[in-house]
PDB file of C-alpha atoms and ligand atoms in Angstrom:
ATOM      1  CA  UNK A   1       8.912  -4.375  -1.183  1.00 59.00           C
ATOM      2  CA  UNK A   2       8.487  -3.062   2.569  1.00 71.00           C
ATOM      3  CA  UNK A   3      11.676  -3.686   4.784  1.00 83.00           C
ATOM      4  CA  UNK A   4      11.045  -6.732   6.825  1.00 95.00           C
ATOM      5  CA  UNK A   5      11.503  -6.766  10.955  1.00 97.00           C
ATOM      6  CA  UNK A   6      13.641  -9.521  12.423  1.00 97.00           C
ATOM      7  CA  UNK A   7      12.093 -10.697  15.261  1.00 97.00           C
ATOM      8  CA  UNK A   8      14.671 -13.636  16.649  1.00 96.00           C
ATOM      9  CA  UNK A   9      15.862 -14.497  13.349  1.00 96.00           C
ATOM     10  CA  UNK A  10      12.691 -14.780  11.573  1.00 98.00           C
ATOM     11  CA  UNK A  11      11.855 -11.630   9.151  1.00 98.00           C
ATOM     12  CA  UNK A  12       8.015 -11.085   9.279  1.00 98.00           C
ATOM     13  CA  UNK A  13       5.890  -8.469   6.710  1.00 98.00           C
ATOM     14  CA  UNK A  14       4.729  -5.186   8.845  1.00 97.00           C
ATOM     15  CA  UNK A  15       1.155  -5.923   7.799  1.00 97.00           C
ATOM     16  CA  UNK A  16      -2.227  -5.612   8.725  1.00 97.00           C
ATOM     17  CA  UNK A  17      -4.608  -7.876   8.633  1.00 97.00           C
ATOM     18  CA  UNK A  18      -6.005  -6.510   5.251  1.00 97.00           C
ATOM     19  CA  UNK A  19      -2.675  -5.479   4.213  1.00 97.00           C
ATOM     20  CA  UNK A  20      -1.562  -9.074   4.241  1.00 98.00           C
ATOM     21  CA  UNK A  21      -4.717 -10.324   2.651  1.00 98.00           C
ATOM     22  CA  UNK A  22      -4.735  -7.759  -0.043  1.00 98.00           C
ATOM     23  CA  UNK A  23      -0.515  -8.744  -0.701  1.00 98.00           C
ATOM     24  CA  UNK A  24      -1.724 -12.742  -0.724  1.00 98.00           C
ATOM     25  CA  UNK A  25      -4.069 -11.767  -4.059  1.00 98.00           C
ATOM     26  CA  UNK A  26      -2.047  -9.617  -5.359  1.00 98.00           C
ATOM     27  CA  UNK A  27       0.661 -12.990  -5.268  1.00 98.00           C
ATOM     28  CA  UNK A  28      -2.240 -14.727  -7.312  1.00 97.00           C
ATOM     29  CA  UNK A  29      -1.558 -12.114 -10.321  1.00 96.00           C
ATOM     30  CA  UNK A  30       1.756 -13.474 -11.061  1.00 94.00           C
ATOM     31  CA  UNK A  31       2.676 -17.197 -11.659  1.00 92.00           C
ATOM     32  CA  UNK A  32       3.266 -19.271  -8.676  1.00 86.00           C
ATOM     33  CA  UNK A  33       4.417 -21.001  -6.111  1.00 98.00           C
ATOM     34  CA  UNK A  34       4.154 -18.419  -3.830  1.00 98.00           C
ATOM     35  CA  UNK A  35       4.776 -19.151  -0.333  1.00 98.00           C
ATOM     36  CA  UNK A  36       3.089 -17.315   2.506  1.00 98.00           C
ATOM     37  CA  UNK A  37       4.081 -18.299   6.314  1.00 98.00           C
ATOM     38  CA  UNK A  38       2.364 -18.235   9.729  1.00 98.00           C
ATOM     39  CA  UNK A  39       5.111 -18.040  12.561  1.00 97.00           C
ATOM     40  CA  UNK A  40       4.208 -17.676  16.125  1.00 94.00           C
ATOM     41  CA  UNK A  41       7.156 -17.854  18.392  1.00 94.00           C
ATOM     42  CA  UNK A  42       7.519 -21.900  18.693  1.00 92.00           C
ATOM     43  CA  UNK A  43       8.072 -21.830  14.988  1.00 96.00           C
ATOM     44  CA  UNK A  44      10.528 -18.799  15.078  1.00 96.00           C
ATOM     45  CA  UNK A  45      12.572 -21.211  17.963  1.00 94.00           C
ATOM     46  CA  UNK A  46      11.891 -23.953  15.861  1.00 95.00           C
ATOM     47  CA  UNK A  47      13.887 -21.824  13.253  1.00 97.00           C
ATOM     48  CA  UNK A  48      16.646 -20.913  15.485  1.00 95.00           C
ATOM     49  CA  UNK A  49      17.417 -24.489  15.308  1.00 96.00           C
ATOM     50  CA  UNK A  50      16.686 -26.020  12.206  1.00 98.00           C
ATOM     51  CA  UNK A  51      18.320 -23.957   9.449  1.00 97.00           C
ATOM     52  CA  UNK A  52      16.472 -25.469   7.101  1.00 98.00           C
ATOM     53  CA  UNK A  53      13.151 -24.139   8.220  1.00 98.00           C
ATOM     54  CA  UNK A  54      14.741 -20.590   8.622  1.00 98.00           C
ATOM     55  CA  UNK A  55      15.878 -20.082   5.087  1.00 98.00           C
ATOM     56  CA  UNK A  56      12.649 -21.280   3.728  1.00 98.00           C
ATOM     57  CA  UNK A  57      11.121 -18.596   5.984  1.00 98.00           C
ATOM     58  CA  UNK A  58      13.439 -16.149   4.505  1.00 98.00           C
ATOM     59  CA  UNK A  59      12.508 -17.242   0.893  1.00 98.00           C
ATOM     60  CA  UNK A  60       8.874 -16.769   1.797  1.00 98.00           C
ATOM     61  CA  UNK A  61       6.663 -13.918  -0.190  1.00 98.00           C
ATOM     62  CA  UNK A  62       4.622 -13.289   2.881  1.00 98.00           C
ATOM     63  CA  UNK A  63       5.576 -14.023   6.794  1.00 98.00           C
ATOM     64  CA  UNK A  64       2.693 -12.390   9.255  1.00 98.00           C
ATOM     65  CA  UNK A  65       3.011 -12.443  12.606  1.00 97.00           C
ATOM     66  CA  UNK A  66       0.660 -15.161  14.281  1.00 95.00           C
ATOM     67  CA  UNK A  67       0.484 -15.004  17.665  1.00 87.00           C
ATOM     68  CA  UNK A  68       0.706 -11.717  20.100  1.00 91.00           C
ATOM     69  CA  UNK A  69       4.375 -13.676  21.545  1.00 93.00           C
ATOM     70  CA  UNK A  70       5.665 -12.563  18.102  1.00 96.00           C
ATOM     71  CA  UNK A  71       4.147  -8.721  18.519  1.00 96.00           C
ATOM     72  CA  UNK A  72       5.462  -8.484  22.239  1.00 95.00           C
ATOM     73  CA  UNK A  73       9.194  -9.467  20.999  1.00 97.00           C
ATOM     74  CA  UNK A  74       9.305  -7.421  18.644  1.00 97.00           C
ATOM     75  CA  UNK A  75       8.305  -4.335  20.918  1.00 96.00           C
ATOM     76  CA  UNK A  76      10.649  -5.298  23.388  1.00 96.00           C
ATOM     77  CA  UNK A  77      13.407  -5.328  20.187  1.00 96.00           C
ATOM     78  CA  UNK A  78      12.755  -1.749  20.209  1.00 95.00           C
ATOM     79  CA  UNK A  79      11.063  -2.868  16.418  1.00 94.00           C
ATOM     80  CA  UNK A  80       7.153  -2.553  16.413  1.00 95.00           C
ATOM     81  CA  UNK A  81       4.933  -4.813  14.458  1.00 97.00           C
ATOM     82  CA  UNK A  82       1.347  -3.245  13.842  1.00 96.00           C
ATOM     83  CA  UNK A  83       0.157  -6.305  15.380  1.00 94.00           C
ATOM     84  CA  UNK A  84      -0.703  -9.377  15.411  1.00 94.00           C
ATOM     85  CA  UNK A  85      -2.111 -11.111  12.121  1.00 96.00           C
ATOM     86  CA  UNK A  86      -3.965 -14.966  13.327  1.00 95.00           C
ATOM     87  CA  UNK A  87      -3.290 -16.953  10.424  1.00 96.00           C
ATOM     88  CA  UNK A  88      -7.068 -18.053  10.987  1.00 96.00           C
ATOM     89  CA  UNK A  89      -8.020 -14.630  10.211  1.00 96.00           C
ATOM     90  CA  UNK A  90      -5.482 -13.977   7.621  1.00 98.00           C
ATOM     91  CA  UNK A  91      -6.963 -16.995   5.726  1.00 98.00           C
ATOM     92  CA  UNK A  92     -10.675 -15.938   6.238  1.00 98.00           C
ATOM     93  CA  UNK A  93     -10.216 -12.621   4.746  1.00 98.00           C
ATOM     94  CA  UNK A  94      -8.591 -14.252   1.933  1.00 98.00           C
ATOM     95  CA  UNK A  95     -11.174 -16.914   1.365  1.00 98.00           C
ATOM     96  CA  UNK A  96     -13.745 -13.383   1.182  1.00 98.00           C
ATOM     97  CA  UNK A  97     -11.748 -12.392  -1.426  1.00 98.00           C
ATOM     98  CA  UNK A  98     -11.465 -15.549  -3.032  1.00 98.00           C
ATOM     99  CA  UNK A  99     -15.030 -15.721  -3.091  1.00 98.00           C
ATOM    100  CA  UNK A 100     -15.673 -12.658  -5.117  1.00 96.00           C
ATOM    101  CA  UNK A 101     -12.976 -13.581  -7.566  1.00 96.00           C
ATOM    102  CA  UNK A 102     -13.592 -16.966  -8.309  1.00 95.00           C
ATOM    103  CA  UNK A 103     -10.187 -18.242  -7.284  1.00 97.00           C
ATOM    104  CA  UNK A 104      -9.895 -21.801  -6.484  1.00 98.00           C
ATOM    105  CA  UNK A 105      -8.718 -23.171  -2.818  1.00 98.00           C
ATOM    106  CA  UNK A 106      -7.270 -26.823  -2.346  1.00 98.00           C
ATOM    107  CA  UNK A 107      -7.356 -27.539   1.693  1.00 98.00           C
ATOM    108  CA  UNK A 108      -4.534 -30.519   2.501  1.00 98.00           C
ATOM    109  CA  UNK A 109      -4.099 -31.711   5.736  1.00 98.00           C
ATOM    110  CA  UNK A 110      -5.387 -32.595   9.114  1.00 98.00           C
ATOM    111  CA  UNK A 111      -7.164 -36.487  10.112  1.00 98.00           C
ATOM    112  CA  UNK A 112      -8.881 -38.369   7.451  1.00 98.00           C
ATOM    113  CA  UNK A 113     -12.375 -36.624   7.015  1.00 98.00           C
ATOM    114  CA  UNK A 114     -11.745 -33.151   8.679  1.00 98.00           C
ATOM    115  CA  UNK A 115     -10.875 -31.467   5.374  1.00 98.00           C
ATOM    116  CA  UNK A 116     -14.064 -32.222   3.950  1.00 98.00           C
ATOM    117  CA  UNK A 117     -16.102 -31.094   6.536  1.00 98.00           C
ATOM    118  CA  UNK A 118     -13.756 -27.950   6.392  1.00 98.00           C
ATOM    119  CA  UNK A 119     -14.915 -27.440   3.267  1.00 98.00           C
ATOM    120  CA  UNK A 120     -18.582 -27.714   3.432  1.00 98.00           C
ATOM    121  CA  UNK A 121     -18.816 -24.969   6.703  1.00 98.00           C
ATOM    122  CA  UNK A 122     -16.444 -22.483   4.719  1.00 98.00           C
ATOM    123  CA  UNK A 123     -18.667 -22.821   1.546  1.00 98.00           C
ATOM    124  CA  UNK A 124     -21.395 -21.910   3.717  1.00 97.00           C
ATOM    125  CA  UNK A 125     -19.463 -18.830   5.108  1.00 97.00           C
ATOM    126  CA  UNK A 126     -18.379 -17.524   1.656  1.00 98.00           C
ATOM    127  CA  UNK A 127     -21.201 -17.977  -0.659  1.00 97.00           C
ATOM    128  CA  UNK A 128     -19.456 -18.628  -3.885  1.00 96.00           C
ATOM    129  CA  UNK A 129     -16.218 -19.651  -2.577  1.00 98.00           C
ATOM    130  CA  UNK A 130     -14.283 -22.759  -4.683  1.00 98.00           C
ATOM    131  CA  UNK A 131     -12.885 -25.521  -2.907  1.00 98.00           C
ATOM    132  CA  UNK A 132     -11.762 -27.720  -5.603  1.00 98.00           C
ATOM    133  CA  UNK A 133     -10.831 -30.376  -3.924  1.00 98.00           C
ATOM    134  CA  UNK A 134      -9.296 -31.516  -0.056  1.00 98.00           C
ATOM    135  CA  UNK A 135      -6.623 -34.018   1.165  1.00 98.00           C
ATOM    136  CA  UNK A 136      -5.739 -35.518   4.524  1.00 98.00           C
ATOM    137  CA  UNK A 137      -2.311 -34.889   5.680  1.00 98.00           C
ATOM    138  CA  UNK A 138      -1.387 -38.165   6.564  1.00 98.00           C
ATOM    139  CA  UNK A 139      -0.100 -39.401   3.041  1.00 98.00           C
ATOM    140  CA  UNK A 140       2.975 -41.487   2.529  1.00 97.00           C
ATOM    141  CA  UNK A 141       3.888 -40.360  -1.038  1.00 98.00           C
ATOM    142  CA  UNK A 142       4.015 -36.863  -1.801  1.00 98.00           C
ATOM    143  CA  UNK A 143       3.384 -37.415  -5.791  1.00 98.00           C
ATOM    144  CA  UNK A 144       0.096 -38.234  -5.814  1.00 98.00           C
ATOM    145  CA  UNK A 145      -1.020 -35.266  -3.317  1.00 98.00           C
ATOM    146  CA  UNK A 146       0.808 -32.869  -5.190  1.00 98.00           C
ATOM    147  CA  UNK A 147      -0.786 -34.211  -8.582  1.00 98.00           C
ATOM    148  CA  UNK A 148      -4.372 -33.999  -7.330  1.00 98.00           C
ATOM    149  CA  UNK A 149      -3.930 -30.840  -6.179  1.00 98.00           C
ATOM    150  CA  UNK A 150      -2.903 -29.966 -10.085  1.00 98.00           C
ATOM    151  CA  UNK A 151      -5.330 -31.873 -11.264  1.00 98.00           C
ATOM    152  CA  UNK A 152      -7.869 -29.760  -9.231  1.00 98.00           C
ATOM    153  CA  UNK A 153      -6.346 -26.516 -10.926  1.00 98.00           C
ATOM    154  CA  UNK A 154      -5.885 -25.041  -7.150  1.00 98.00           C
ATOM    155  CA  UNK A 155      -5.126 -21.082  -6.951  1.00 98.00           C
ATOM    156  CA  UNK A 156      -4.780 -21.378  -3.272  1.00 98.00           C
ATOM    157  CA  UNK A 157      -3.760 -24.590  -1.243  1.00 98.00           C
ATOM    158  CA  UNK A 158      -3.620 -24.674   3.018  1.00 98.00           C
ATOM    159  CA  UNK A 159      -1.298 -26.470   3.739  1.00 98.00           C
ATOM    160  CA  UNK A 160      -2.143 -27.811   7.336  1.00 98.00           C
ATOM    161  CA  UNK A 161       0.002 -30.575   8.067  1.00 98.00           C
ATOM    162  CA  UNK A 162       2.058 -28.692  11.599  1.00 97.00           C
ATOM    163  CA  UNK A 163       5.140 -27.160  11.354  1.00 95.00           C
ATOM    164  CA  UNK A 164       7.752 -27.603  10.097  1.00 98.00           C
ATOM    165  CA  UNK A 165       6.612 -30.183   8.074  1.00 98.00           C
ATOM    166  CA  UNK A 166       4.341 -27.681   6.262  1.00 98.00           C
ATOM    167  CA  UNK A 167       6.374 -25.187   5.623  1.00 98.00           C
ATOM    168  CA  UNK A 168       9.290 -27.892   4.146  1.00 98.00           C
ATOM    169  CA  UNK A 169       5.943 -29.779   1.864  1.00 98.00           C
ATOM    170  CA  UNK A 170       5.741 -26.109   0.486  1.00 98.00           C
ATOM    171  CA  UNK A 171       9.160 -25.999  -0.212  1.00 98.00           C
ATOM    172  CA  UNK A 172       9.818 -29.445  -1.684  1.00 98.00           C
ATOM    173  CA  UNK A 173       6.356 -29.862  -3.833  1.00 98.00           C
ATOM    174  CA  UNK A 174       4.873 -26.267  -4.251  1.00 98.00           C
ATOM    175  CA  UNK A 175       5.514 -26.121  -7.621  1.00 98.00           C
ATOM    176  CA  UNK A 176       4.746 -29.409  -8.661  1.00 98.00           C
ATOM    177  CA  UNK A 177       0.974 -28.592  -7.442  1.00 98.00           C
ATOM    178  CA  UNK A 178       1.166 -25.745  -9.881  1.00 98.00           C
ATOM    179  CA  UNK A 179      -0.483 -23.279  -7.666  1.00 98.00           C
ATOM    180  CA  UNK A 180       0.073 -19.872  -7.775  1.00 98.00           C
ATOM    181  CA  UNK A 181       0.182 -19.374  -3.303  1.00 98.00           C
ATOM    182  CA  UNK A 182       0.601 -21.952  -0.389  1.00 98.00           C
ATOM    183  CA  UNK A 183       0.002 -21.406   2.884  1.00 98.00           C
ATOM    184  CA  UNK A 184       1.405 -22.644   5.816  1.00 98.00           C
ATOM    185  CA  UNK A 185      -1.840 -22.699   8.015  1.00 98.00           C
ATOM    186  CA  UNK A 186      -1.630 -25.908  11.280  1.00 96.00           C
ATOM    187  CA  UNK A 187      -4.300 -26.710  13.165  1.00 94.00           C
ATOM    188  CA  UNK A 188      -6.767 -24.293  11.128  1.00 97.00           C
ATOM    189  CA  UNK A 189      -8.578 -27.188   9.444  1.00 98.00           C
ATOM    190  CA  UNK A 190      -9.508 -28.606  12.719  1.00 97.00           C
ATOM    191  CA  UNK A 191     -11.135 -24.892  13.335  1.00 96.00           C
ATOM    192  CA  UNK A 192     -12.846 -24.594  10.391  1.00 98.00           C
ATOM    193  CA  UNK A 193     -13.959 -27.900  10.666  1.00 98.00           C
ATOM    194  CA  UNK A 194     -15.533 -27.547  13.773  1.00 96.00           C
ATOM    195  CA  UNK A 195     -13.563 -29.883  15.880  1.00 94.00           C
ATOM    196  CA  UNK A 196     -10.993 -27.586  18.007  1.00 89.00           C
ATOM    197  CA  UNK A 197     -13.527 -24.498  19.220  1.00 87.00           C
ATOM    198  CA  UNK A 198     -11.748 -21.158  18.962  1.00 88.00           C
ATOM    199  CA  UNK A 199     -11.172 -18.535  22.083  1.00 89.00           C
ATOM    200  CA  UNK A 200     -14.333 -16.607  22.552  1.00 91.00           C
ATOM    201  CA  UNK A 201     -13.609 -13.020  20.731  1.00 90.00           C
ATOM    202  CA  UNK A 202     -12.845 -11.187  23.929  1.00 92.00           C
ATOM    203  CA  UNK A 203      -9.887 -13.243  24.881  1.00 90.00           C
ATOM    204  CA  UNK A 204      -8.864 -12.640  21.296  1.00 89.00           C
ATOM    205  CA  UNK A 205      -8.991  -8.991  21.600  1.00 87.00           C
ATOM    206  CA  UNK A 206      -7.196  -9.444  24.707  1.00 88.00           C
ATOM    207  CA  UNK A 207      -4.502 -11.165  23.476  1.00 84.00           C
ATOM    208  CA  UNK A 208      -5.149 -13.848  25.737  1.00 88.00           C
ATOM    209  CA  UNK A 209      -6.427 -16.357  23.368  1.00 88.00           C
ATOM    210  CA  UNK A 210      -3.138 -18.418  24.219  1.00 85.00           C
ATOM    211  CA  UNK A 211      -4.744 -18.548  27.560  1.00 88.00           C
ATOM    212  CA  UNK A 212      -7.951 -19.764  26.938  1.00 90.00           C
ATOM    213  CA  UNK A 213      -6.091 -22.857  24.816  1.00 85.00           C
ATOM    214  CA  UNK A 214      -4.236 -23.513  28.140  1.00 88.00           C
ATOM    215  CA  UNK A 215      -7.483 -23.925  30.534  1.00 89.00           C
ATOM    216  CA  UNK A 216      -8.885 -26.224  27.675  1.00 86.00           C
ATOM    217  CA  UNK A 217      -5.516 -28.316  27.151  1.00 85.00           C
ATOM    218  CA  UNK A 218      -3.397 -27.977  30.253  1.00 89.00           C
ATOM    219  CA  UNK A 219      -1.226 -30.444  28.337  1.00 89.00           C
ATOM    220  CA  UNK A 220       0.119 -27.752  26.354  1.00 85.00           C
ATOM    221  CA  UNK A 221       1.861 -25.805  29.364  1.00 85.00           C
ATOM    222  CA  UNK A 222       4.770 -27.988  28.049  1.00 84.00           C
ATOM    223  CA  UNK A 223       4.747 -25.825  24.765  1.00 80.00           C
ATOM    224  CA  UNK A 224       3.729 -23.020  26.372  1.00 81.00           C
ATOM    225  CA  UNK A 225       6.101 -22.619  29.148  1.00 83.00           C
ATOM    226  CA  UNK A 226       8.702 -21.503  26.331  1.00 83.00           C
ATOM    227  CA  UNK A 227       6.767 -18.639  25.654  1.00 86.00           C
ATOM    228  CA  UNK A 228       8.580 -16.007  28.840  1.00 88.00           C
ATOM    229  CA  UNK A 229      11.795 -17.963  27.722  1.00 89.00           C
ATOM    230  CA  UNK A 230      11.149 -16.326  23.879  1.00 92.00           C
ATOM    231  CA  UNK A 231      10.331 -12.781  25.355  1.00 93.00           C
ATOM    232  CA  UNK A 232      13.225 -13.278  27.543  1.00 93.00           C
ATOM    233  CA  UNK A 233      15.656 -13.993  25.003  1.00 93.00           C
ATOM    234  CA  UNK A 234      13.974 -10.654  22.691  1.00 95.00           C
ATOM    235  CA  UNK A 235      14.967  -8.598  25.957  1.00 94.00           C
ATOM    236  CA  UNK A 236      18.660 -10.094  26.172  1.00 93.00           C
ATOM    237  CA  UNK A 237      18.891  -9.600  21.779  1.00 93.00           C
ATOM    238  CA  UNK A 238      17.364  -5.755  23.098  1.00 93.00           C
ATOM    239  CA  UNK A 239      20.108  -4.958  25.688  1.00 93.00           C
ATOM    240  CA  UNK A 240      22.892  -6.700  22.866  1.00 89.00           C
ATOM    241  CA  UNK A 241      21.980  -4.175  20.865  1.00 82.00           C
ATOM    242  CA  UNK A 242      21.411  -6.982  18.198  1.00 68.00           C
TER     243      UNK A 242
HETATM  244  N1  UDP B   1      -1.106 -33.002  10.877  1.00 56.69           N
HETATM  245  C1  UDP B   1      -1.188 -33.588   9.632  1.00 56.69           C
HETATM  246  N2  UDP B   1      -0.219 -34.473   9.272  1.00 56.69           N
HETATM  247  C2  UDP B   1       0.820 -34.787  10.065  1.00 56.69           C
HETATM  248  C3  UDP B   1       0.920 -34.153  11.336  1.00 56.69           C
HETATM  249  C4  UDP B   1      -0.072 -33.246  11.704  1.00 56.69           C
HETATM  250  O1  UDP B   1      -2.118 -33.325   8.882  1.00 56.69           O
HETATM  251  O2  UDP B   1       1.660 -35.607   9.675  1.00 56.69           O
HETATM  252  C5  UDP B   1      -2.157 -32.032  11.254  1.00 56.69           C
HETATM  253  C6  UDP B   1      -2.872 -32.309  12.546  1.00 56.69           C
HETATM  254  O3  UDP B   1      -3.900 -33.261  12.325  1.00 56.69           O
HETATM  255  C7  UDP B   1      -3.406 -30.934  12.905  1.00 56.69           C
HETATM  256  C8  UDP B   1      -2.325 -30.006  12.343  1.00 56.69           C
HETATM  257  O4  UDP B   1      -1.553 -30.781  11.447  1.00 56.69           O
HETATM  258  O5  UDP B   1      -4.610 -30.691  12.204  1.00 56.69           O
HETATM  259  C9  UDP B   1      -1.381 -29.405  13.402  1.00 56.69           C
HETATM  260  O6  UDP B   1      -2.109 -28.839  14.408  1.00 56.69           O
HETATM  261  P1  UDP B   1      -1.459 -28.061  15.642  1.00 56.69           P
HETATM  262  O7  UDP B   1      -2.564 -27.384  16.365  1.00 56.69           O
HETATM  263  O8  UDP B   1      -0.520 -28.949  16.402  1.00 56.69           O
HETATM  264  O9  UDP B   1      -0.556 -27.042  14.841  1.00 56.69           O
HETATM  265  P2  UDP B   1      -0.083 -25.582  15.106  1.00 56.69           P
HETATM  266  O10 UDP B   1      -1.202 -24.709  14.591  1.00 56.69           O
HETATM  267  O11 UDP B   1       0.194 -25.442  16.579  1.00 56.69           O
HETATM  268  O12 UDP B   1       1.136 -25.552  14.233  1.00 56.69           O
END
């Protein structure tokens, strides 16, 4: 396996968008649970904090770099990333996959209702593709999710419940679902279900789609404003020599 690149404490995969879809079914080959991860840098502070969170990231088969915060740290480290990998797109490319191979995808999480509709507009966008069955992710008892999810015979569950109470479900119940990969995915649900819009494609190719979120929900600057803080603190790590 590739060396990793520590970006702030979090080791994330030197992938490609393909490359990391192409490493997520090649995780299906061999019995499960697999764990793949979606950090963008308020998850890798998050980890800087709760060790918990950070050695389940370091236990994780794939960790891909969501968010261009993430790529511009780990330039600054002086450690280059290839770039960045939206865990949006990183699941869409695996759902084509998916498609052609017949694997089956569980989608838990979000309000009651969005996972369904979820469903129905990414059947439509891969022909072929198996949902085999959805949850929403606010349950009280983790049993009975992680049963119907075996029950369904999931390859593939998203796991969309925030972090880093997505990444510690995974932890806790991924092998009771009996799945052979889980991934750590947020607010992507709400995407595919056509609730939260996404930025148009050329702020995304600007990197800038961080910016478009912020005219739409000024509420986030609150979240956001820790984003110079996380570049800051890759610059201080730099000049460490750390
Ligand atoms: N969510 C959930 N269960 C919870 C808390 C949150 O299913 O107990 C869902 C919430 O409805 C939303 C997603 O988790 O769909 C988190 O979205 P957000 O955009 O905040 O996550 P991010 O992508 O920033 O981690």
């Amino acid at each position: 396996m590739a060396v990793r690149v520590d970006v702030l404490g979090v080791a994330f995969d030197n992938v490609t968008l393909d490359e990391a879809a192409a490493r997520a079914m090649e995780l299906l080959d061999r019995e499960g649970p697999h764990m793949a991860a979606t950090p963008n840098p308020e998850i890798v502070q998050c980890a800087q904090k709760d060790r918990e969170l950070a050695a389940i990231l370091a236990e994780a088969d794939l960790v891909i770099p969501d968010g261009v915060g993430v790529v511009y740290a780990a330039k600054i480290l002086g450690r280059p990333l290839k770039g960045r990998v939206a865990g949006i797109d990183f699941a869409s490319a695996l759902m084509g996959r998916m498609a052609e191979t017949g694997r089956r995808l569980f989608l838990l999480g979000a309000a009651p209702g969005v996972a369904e509709e979820a469903a129905a507009n990414l059947q439509a966008a891969h022909p072929g593709l198996v949902v085999c069955g959805t949850h929403d992710g606010y349950f009280k008892e983790d049993g009975p999710v992680a049963r119907k999810i075996r029950e369904a015979r999931a390859d593939v569950v998203f796991v969309c419940l925030g972090f880093p109470k997505q990444e510690k479900w995974i932890a806790a119940h991924g092998e009771e679902t009996g799945a052979r990969l889980l991934i750590g995915l947020g607010g992507s649900l709400d995407v595919f279900a056509g609730r939260v819009e996404r930025a148009p494609e050329r702020f995304q190719k600007l990197g800038l789609e961080w910016l478009y979120r912020l005219a739409r929900q000024p509420s986030r600057i609150g979240r956001m404003a820790k984003l110079p803080l996380f570049l800051v603190s890759a610059a201080w790590a730099r000049i460490r020599g750390r």
